[in-house]
Amino acid sequence: MTAASWYHWDISRVVAEDLLAKAGKDGCFLVRDSESVSGAYALCLLFQRHVHTYRILPDEEGLLSVQTIQGIQAKCFRTLTDLIGAYQQPNNGLVIPLLYPVNRAREPVDEDSDGEDGRASHPPSLVPHSGIIAGSTSGWVTAQPNKAQISQQLQLRLQEQVHCSPASDFMGFMAEYLSHHLQIDLEALRNGNLQLRYLSTALVTACRGLHSEIDFTLAGLETLAKVFDPPASPRSPVREQGLLASDPDLELLLSKISTVNHLLSSLEKKVLKTLQETVTKHKLALPSVAVAHPPATKPMAVQSFEVKVGKSQRASLTVDVESGTMAITKKGCSSPEETISQDKILQLIKYQSMQSKVRLVYDRDQHRSLTRDFIFQNARKREAFCQLLQLMKIQHSNLDEPDLISVYVGTWNMGSAPPPRSMASWLTSRGLGRTQDETTAGIPHDIYVIGTQENSLGDREWVEFLRASLKTLMSIDFRVVALQCLWSIKIVVLVKPEHERRISHVNTSSVKTGIANTLGNKGAVGVSFLFNGTSFGFVNCHLASGSEKIHRRNQNYSDILRSLVLGDKRLSSFDLTLRFTHLFWFGDLNYRLDMEVQDILVHVNKKEFEALLAVDQLTLEREKNKVFLRFSEGDISFPPTYRYERGSRDSYVWQKFKTTGVRINVPSWCDRILWKSRPETHVLCNSYGCTDDIVTSDHSPVFATFEVGVTSQFVSRKAPGSSPESLACIEWDSIEVIVKTASRSKCYIEFHSYCLEESQRSGENSSQSSDIPGFLKLSWSAKQLPVLSPILSDLEYLLDQHLLLSIKGMDSCESYGECCIAMRSMIGSLAQQFETFLFHRGEETGSMRGWMKVRVPKDRRSTRERLYEWISFETDETESDFPTLSKPALRAVRSRPLSLPDAASSYTNPAYFIFEGVPNTWAQCPSLSEPPYSPASDTQSDRHLGHSPCRRLQSLTGAQAYSSSKEQLQRSPHYSVPETTSYGHQLSPSQIERHKRPKSAILSRDPQTSGDCSLTALHMAWCLSDMDTEPPKRGSCLSPSQPEGRKNLLRHTRSALEPPPQSCWEGARSQRDTRRFNRAGEWPCGNGDHPRSVGMWLSRWGLEQYEKGLYENGWDDLEFFRNITDQDLLEAGVLSPTHRKLIQAKLHESSPRSLQKGPSLKPNP
C-alpha cells in the first residue's frame, strides 16, 4: 500500500512551503506530519502567496478533525482521505477550499551495487481534485504492483551478494523463495494480509540446522551454569520448552537464541559471585590469585626542544612535566640559564603569521615579569611544546575538577575485514596530514570515541580489542561509557578511569537510512552524555555510496539529523546541532571528488590538495548550505583515504567489477570528522590526518584530536539572597526576527537553558510585516518578553551558560527556527546587541537580533582563570625577531575562552537586506571587505569573545545614509558594502578551517531574471546565504585622509576574533583615539612615536580587549592609570586574575617617565 499522493510524510515546514510556492496556485495543498504533536498532521494551503497551516488532530477515539477558526463547528472523520475530500467543498472554515493537491516526488528504486533508493527531485505536479482518490476510503491509495519486475530486481540483488557471501546454502533457499513464492506473498499483502507465510516457511527451512547447533550449545552452557547455581535452582523453562518441541519454528528459534545470549552474558558474573562467596565463607587466603593492581601510568619523560632566540642565538628548552618546571639552556652551556616553575608562567602567545613562533610571559620576581620569544624548528614542535606546558599546568593545578580535557575521534571503514594486530598509528594520531609530534603522541587522551563502518567483529570482541590496544599503548585500563551498533556500524566511547564518575546522562540512538530507510547497511549511530556540566554528542554515520548520489547523501544527513534521539529530552524540539555544547559528526560520509581519475592522481602525486578540495562534493554542498551548516573541519593535508588496493597504500583501485558492469570509484576523501560547538566555548583541533600503515581495508583510518574546555557542576560559595538586588536576571529590551516563510502566523518565543528552573515563553509578537514575499518580519518589545531568573547568580557560573531560543507559531506551535546565545558577552549593566542565525532541522531559516543584558550582583562577580585562558593567539606579526620593540606594536591578541576554529561570519541573514531597501543587484556581490572604522564597533568588538553564528554588534546611534554621484542607496545601519566589488560568483561563508576554493573553481550564479517577485526574493536570499567573504586587501581600510562621509554600503559586522591587517588596524585606532581625546600632546604624530594612551599601552601586552571597560570606569589617562588597584581592574571588567597580575606587574616595573614612553619588551638581564 502507498500513501495518498498529497501526503508527504515528515517533510519539514520549509520544504512544504517551498513546494507550494513552486506550485503557485491558490488552493494548492499538501499534508505532512505535525512537528509539534505526535500522531497529528499539518494541512498546508496556499492562498494569495501565503501558506496557511492547519493542524489535524486525533481525538481519544482516533477521529480526525481540523483545527479551524473559532465559531466553526469541527467535523470529525475516520480517515485522512475522508477529511481531505470533505474540505474540497467551500464554506468549511478554510481560507479557500482544497483545489490542487501537490503530489510527492516519485522515489524510483535504485539498482546500483549498494541497493539504495535514489530520491530524484521532480517539480510538484498539479492534479485535478477529482482524481486524487482512486477508489479508496481508507486514507491510502492502493496500486497494482508489477510483481514480476519486483521479483527480478530482488533476484538480481541476491546474485550480487552470493559472490561475497559464504552462506551459499542459505542463499539457495532465499533464491527459491524469490523465484516461486514472493509473488504469492505480494498478492496476499495487496489483499490486506500482513503475514508473509511463505517467507516464514523459507526461513524456518533455512534455519533448521541451527536448532541442533543451538540445542547442543545450550545444553553445555546450562550444565556449566548449574554447577554454580544453588541446589534448589529450578530448571530453565525456556530450555524445557525447547526439548519438548518437535516442530521447530522461528519463535522457538528466537527463544533459544535469547537464552544463549542471556546465559553467556550472565555466566561470568555468576561464576565470579560464587567464587567470592566461597572465599568469604571459608576465609580462604589466595595470595596467588590476588587482584593485580593495574600498571601505573607511564611517567612523562623530560622533553627537549631546539629553538632560536632572537635572530641567531640557539638554545634548548627542557620541559619536565612531572616536576613542573621548564629550563632554558643556551647552546654550548652545560647548565640552564634559567629555570621557570609552572606557577610563574603567566601567558603563552602563539603567533599566527609565524606558525613556529611563541612568546612566553612569566614572573621573575614579585614585581617584575619578562617576555621571551622562541622560534621552533616547525609548527608541530611548537604545538608539542605548548601541549606539554598545558599538561604541566593541569597536573599541578589544585582544582578538584578539570577545566580542559583532550578528546580523540577516529573513524574507519574496515571493509568487512578483521583489523591488524596493532592499531598504534591510528590510536596515537601518527601518519599523514596534521599529526601529533613524537614527544606528545604517547600522552593518553581523556576520551576516546571510535567509529567504524563495515565492522565484521562482534560487539564485545571489538570493544575488548580496543581496550587492550589502548592499555598496551598507554598503560591505562580505559572504561566503557557506551557502545551503540547498527548492523556493522559501531561507535565506542572510552574514558580514563578517573573520569568515569564525571560521566552521566548517557544516551544512545541509531537511524537506518538504507533501502527505504528500513535497512541498517547505511545509517548512523550516536552517543550523548554529560561530562560534569558540559554536554557532548557524537554521531558516526555511513551514508549512501556512489559519485552521483549527492542528493541521496544530503537526504541521509537530514534523516539522521531529524530522527536521532540524543541529548536532553527537554530539548527534543531543538535542532540536533544546538542540543550539545560540543557535537562531533564523523564516519564514511561517502562524498566524492568530481574530477577524472587521472587528473586526481596527478594532483595527489603533487600533493595539490587545494585543487581537489575545489571539487570535493562535501565542501561544495557545505558552501551551498545544504549540509553541516556552521560545522567546522580541520585543514585536509593528507591524500584521499578511499579507494586503496588492500594490502598496500601505494596505489588506488578505482575500478570495481560488478555483474551489472564496471563501476568507477574515484579516489576521494570519504572519511571525515567535523564538529560544531556553541558560541564562546573552547575547542581546538590539534591534529587531523590518516594512517599510512594500516592496509587491511580499502579505506585508511582517519583521526582527529581536540582540546576541549569543560565546566564543572558549579556550587555557589554564598547563600542565595532574597532581595532583587542580590539576584541575577536576564532582561530583554527588544527582539527582531526575520524568517523565511510564506506564513503570516503570529509567533511567540520559548526560552530554554540549564540555568533556568523551567522553560519560559514570551507573549505574542507586538508587530509583524510580510511586505517581501517569502519572508516574515516579527518584533517583540520589552513588554512581551519575560525577565529570566537564573537559578544561580554567580558570575563564574553565568559565564559558561547559554540560552536556547525557539520561534514558534501561535496556531501550530511548530518551530520556525532555533538559535543559541552565549551569556558571556551579554553580562553587564548596559544592554548589548546580539545577532544570530536561526536553524531548523539542519536548515538556515532566518535571523534574530536584539538587545539584552545579564545583570550580576556586585557581591557575585568574583571569578577565576580557566586553565585554557593563559594561551592567546597573535593574529598579526608586527615585530622583529627580537623581543625588544623600537616602536609601538599594535597587536590583536585573541584571548580565550573561545570556540576555535571560529567561524566568525561577517554577514547576516539576507532577509535584512531585502527588508531594508537594498536592491537585488547587490545579491551577486561575491565578497565583502573589512568595513570602515566606527568608534562604537571598535570598542565593542575589542571585548567580543563570541563566534558565529552569534556575535555582538556595534552600538548604533540611528540610521546612517549615504549618497554620491554613483548608485547611492538608503541602507540599514547594520551593514555596508565595499566600494570595489566584483559580481557573478557563488557566495559562501569563508571561515577559519573552511577550505578556500581556487578562483577557477568558483561557480557563477545565474543572473537574476524577472518574474514572480516571491521567487526572486527567495533566490536572492539563497544567493546571499552562500556569501564568501574574502580577506580585505592592505590599504583598503578608510584612511584619515579620506572624507568622513565615505562609508561603505551593506555594512557587515567585524568580529573581534578576526581583526583587519595591521595597517588598517593602526589607521582605525589612530582615528578613534584622535577623535576621542583630541588633546594637545596626548597622541603621537607618527607611527614611530611611543604610545601615550591607555589603549596603546594595553595593546603592547595583548590586553586591548579591556580598553572599553577601563575607559567607562574613568581610567583614560596614563598618569592616573599607573595607580590602579586590583579591585579597580576587577570592576572595570578585567576578570582574569592572570591579566590583572600582568597589568600591575608591568605598571610597577615602569617609572612615570618610561610609562609615557611605553614599556620595553626587552628582557632584563
mmCIF file of N, CA and C in Angstrom, residues 35-37 55 568-575 578 730 732 735 737 746-754 756 758-765 778 780 784-788 802-821 834 836 838-840 848 852:
data_model
loop_
_atom_site.group_PDB
_atom_site.id
_atom_site.type_symbol
_atom_site.label_atom_id
_atom_site.label_comp_id
_atom_site.label_asym_id
_atom_site.label_seq_id
_atom_site.Cartn_x
_atom_site.Cartn_y
_atom_site.Cartn_z
ATOM 1 N N GLU A 35 4.990 18.692 13.428
ATOM 2 C CA GLU A 35 6.257 18.709 14.139
ATOM 3 C C GLU A 35 6.073 18.919 15.638
ATOM 4 N N SER A 36 4.882 19.369 16.040
ATOM 5 C CA SER A 36 4.682 19.704 17.446
ATOM 6 C C SER A 36 3.872 18.665 18.206
ATOM 7 N N VAL A 37 3.012 17.911 17.524
ATOM 8 C CA VAL A 37 2.144 16.926 18.187
ATOM 9 C C VAL A 37 2.348 15.572 17.524
ATOM 10 N N ARG A 55 -3.787 22.508 11.823
ATOM 11 C CA ARG A 55 -3.468 21.248 12.489
ATOM 12 C C ARG A 55 -4.640 20.281 12.380
ATOM 13 N N ASP A 568 19.301 15.925 25.987
ATOM 14 C CA ASP A 568 18.237 16.198 26.946
ATOM 15 C C ASP A 568 16.880 16.135 26.249
ATOM 16 N N LYS A 569 15.963 15.351 26.804
ATOM 17 C CA LYS A 569 14.638 15.222 26.198
ATOM 18 C C LYS A 569 13.885 16.539 26.178
ATOM 19 N N ARG A 570 14.203 17.433 27.112
ATOM 20 C CA ARG A 570 13.543 18.733 27.127
ATOM 21 C C ARG A 570 13.915 19.576 25.918
ATOM 22 N N LEU A 571 14.993 19.210 25.255
ATOM 23 C CA LEU A 571 15.440 19.955 24.076
ATOM 24 C C LEU A 571 15.134 19.210 22.780
ATOM 25 N N SER A 572 14.218 18.251 22.837
ATOM 26 C CA SER A 572 13.940 17.434 21.654
ATOM 27 C C SER A 572 13.365 18.241 20.503
ATOM 28 N N SER A 573 12.735 19.378 20.786
ATOM 29 C CA SER A 573 12.172 20.197 19.715
ATOM 30 C C SER A 573 13.237 21.043 19.030
ATOM 31 N N PHE A 574 14.438 21.100 19.587
ATOM 32 C CA PHE A 574 15.501 21.902 19.002
ATOM 33 C C PHE A 574 16.297 21.079 17.988
ATOM 34 N N ASP A 575 16.896 21.808 17.065
ATOM 35 C CA ASP A 575 17.784 21.191 16.098
ATOM 36 C C ASP A 575 18.864 20.404 16.832
ATOM 37 N N LEU A 578 22.047 22.004 17.999
ATOM 38 C CA LEU A 578 22.017 23.016 19.051
ATOM 39 C C LEU A 578 21.877 22.414 20.444
ATOM 40 N N ILE A 730 18.083 38.218 33.652
ATOM 41 C CA ILE A 730 18.308 38.381 32.212
ATOM 42 C C ILE A 730 17.162 39.214 31.668
ATOM 43 N N TRP A 732 15.484 41.684 28.531
ATOM 44 C CA TRP A 732 15.444 41.903 27.089
ATOM 45 C C TRP A 732 14.843 43.272 26.799
ATOM 46 N N ILE A 735 13.516 42.290 20.603
ATOM 47 C CA ILE A 735 13.970 41.204 19.723
ATOM 48 C C ILE A 735 13.282 41.387 18.378
ATOM 49 N N VAL A 737 13.004 39.416 14.554
ATOM 50 C CA VAL A 737 13.234 38.139 13.878
ATOM 51 C C VAL A 737 12.764 38.244 12.439
ATOM 52 N N LYS A 746 1.048 34.628 13.813
ATOM 53 C CA LYS A 746 1.622 35.254 14.988
ATOM 54 C C LYS A 746 2.523 34.229 15.686
ATOM 55 N N CYS A 747 3.536 34.717 16.377
ATOM 56 C CA CYS A 747 4.525 33.810 16.975
ATOM 57 C C CYS A 747 4.834 34.203 18.409
ATOM 58 N N TYR A 748 5.441 33.266 19.121
ATOM 59 C CA TYR A 748 5.980 33.519 20.448
ATOM 60 C C TYR A 748 7.369 32.889 20.523
ATOM 61 N N ILE A 749 8.114 33.227 21.566
ATOM 62 C CA ILE A 749 9.475 32.728 21.737
ATOM 63 C C ILE A 749 9.540 31.871 22.986
ATOM 64 N N GLU A 750 10.129 30.699 22.864
ATOM 65 C CA GLU A 750 10.402 29.837 24.014
ATOM 66 C C GLU A 750 11.870 29.969 24.410
ATOM 67 N N PHE A 751 12.121 30.064 25.715
ATOM 68 C CA PHE A 751 13.468 30.220 26.246
ATOM 69 C C PHE A 751 13.825 28.977 27.061
ATOM 70 N N HIS A 752 14.943 28.348 26.710
ATOM 71 C CA HIS A 752 15.431 27.171 27.434
ATOM 72 C C HIS A 752 16.872 27.409 27.853
ATOM 73 N N SER A 753 17.228 26.896 29.018
ATOM 74 C CA SER A 753 18.617 26.943 29.469
ATOM 75 C C SER A 753 18.764 26.079 30.707
ATOM 76 N N TYR A 754 19.969 25.525 30.883
ATOM 77 C CA TYR A 754 20.251 24.769 32.097
ATOM 78 C C TYR A 754 20.265 25.675 33.324
ATOM 79 N N LEU A 756 18.026 27.880 33.974
ATOM 80 C CA LEU A 756 16.646 28.206 34.330
ATOM 81 C C LEU A 756 15.968 26.992 34.941
ATOM 82 N N GLU A 758 12.832 26.181 34.685
ATOM 83 C CA GLU A 758 11.951 25.626 33.663
ATOM 84 C C GLU A 758 11.937 26.568 32.470
ATOM 85 N N SER A 759 11.442 26.062 31.357
ATOM 86 C CA SER A 759 11.402 26.895 30.162
ATOM 87 C C SER A 759 10.392 28.026 30.337
ATOM 88 N N GLN A 760 10.646 29.141 29.680
ATOM 89 C CA GLN A 760 9.771 30.306 29.715
ATOM 90 C C GLN A 760 9.337 30.641 28.289
ATOM 91 N N ARG A 761 8.242 31.382 28.179
ATOM 92 C CA ARG A 761 7.792 31.792 26.859
ATOM 93 C C ARG A 761 7.361 33.250 26.889
ATOM 94 N N SER A 762 7.502 33.883 25.754
ATOM 95 C CA SER A 762 7.125 35.286 25.631
ATOM 96 C C SER A 762 5.657 35.404 25.261
ATOM 97 N N GLY A 763 5.219 36.635 25.185
ATOM 98 C CA GLY A 763 3.894 36.878 24.657
ATOM 99 C C GLY A 763 3.915 36.880 23.143
ATOM 100 N N GLU A 764 2.770 37.117 22.574
ATOM 101 C CA GLU A 764 2.630 37.196 21.120
ATOM 102 C C GLU A 764 3.403 38.404 20.599
ATOM 103 N N ASN A 765 4.011 38.265 19.407
ATOM 104 C CA ASN A 765 4.805 39.361 18.866
ATOM 105 C C ASN A 765 3.959 40.623 18.724
ATOM 106 N N LEU A 778 9.169 39.801 12.381
ATOM 107 C CA LEU A 778 8.458 39.814 13.645
ATOM 108 C C LEU A 778 9.232 40.634 14.663
ATOM 109 N N TRP A 780 9.325 41.942 18.967
ATOM 110 C CA TRP A 780 8.855 41.892 20.339
ATOM 111 C C TRP A 780 9.482 43.059 21.099
ATOM 112 N N GLN A 784 6.530 42.332 25.952
ATOM 113 C CA GLN A 784 6.162 40.948 25.603
ATOM 114 C C GLN A 784 7.227 39.929 26.011
ATOM 115 N N LEU A 785 8.388 40.387 26.449
ATOM 116 C CA LEU A 785 9.499 39.483 26.735
ATOM 117 C C LEU A 785 9.663 39.299 28.239
ATOM 118 N N PRO A 786 9.846 38.063 28.703
ATOM 119 C CA PRO A 786 9.941 37.813 30.145
ATOM 120 C C PRO A 786 11.312 38.164 30.702
ATOM 121 N N VAL A 787 11.351 38.524 31.958
ATOM 122 C CA VAL A 787 12.615 38.668 32.679
ATOM 123 C C VAL A 787 12.965 37.291 33.243
ATOM 124 N N LEU A 788 14.122 36.771 32.873
ATOM 125 C CA LEU A 788 14.519 35.420 33.252
ATOM 126 C C LEU A 788 15.398 35.467 34.501
ATOM 127 N N HIS A 802 24.379 29.215 28.360
ATOM 128 C CA HIS A 802 23.841 29.570 27.053
ATOM 129 C C HIS A 802 22.312 29.560 27.116
ATOM 130 N N LEU A 803 21.723 30.373 26.282
ATOM 131 C CA LEU A 803 20.273 30.417 26.142
ATOM 132 C C LEU A 803 19.884 29.836 24.789
ATOM 133 N N LEU A 804 18.904 28.942 24.778
ATOM 134 C CA LEU A 804 18.350 28.394 23.544
ATOM 135 C C LEU A 804 16.978 29.006 23.326
ATOM 136 N N LEU A 805 16.772 29.598 22.163
ATOM 137 C CA LEU A 805 15.514 30.267 21.842
ATOM 138 C C LEU A 805 14.872 29.582 20.651
ATOM 139 N N SER A 806 13.561 29.441 20.691
ATOM 140 C CA SER A 806 12.810 28.837 19.600
ATOM 141 C C SER A 806 11.637 29.729 19.235
ATOM 142 N N ILE A 807 11.491 30.053 17.956
ATOM 143 C CA ILE A 807 10.383 30.864 17.449
ATOM 144 C C ILE A 807 9.276 29.910 17.027
ATOM 145 N N LYS A 808 8.115 30.004 17.652
ATOM 146 C CA LYS A 808 7.022 29.068 17.379
ATOM 147 C C LYS A 808 5.761 29.820 16.989
ATOM 148 N N GLY A 809 4.989 29.204 16.081
ATOM 149 C CA GLY A 809 3.738 29.794 15.639
ATOM 150 C C GLY A 809 2.644 29.628 16.675
ATOM 151 N N MET A 810 1.821 30.661 16.833
ATOM 152 C CA MET A 810 0.727 30.601 17.795
ATOM 153 C C MET A 810 -0.325 29.578 17.383
ATOM 154 N N ASP A 811 -0.528 29.398 16.077
ATOM 155 C CA ASP A 811 -1.583 28.497 15.626
ATOM 156 C C ASP A 811 -1.149 27.028 15.626
ATOM 157 N N SER A 812 0.098 26.749 15.196
ATOM 158 C CA SER A 812 0.530 25.367 15.050
ATOM 159 C C SER A 812 1.511 24.914 16.126
ATOM 160 N N CYS A 813 2.072 25.859 16.903
ATOM 161 C CA CYS A 813 3.111 25.561 17.898
ATOM 162 C C CYS A 813 4.327 24.888 17.271
ATOM 163 N N GLU A 814 4.499 25.023 15.969
ATOM 164 C CA GLU A 814 5.662 24.476 15.281
ATOM 165 C C GLU A 814 6.761 25.528 15.204
ATOM 166 N N SER A 815 7.986 25.045 15.177
ATOM 167 C CA SER A 815 9.130 25.945 15.228
ATOM 168 C C SER A 815 9.440 26.521 13.853
ATOM 169 N N TYR A 816 9.713 27.820 13.837
ATOM 170 C CA TYR A 816 10.188 28.489 12.637
ATOM 171 C C TYR A 816 11.706 28.639 12.645
ATOM 172 N N GLY A 817 12.338 28.281 13.729
ATOM 173 C CA GLY A 817 13.790 28.360 13.820
ATOM 174 C C GLY A 817 14.244 28.422 15.266
ATOM 175 N N GLU A 818 15.444 27.924 15.508
ATOM 176 C CA GLU A 818 16.016 27.940 16.844
ATOM 177 C C GLU A 818 17.416 28.538 16.786
ATOM 178 N N CYS A 819 17.878 29.045 17.912
ATOM 179 C CA CYS A 819 19.208 29.646 17.965
ATOM 180 C C CYS A 819 19.788 29.494 19.367
ATOM 181 N N CYS A 820 21.062 29.815 19.475
ATOM 182 C CA CYS A 820 21.782 29.732 20.745
ATOM 183 C C CYS A 820 22.517 31.048 20.973
ATOM 184 N N ILE A 821 22.395 31.592 22.187
ATOM 185 C CA ILE A 821 23.055 32.843 22.552
ATOM 186 C C ILE A 821 23.923 32.587 23.778
ATOM 187 N N PHE A 834 22.942 41.751 20.043
ATOM 188 C CA PHE A 834 23.363 40.444 19.563
ATOM 189 C C PHE A 834 22.688 40.172 18.229
ATOM 190 N N THR A 836 22.122 36.506 15.614
ATOM 191 C CA THR A 836 22.397 35.089 15.441
ATOM 192 C C THR A 836 21.502 34.523 14.353
ATOM 193 N N LEU A 838 19.065 31.554 12.697
ATOM 194 C CA LEU A 838 18.050 30.602 13.126
ATOM 195 C C LEU A 838 18.193 29.325 12.306
ATOM 196 N N PHE A 839 18.067 28.180 12.974
ATOM 197 C CA PHE A 839 18.173 26.894 12.317
ATOM 198 C C PHE A 839 16.937 26.059 12.634
ATOM 199 N N HIS A 840 16.591 25.182 11.704
ATOM 200 C CA HIS A 840 15.532 24.219 11.972
ATOM 201 C C HIS A 840 15.759 23.000 11.090
ATOM 202 N N MET A 848 17.932 36.405 13.906
ATOM 203 C CA MET A 848 17.388 37.103 15.066
ATOM 204 C C MET A 848 18.412 38.129 15.532
ATOM 205 N N MET A 852 19.886 42.880 24.844
ATOM 206 C CA MET A 852 19.662 42.193 26.113
ATOM 207 C C MET A 852 20.819 42.494 27.052
#
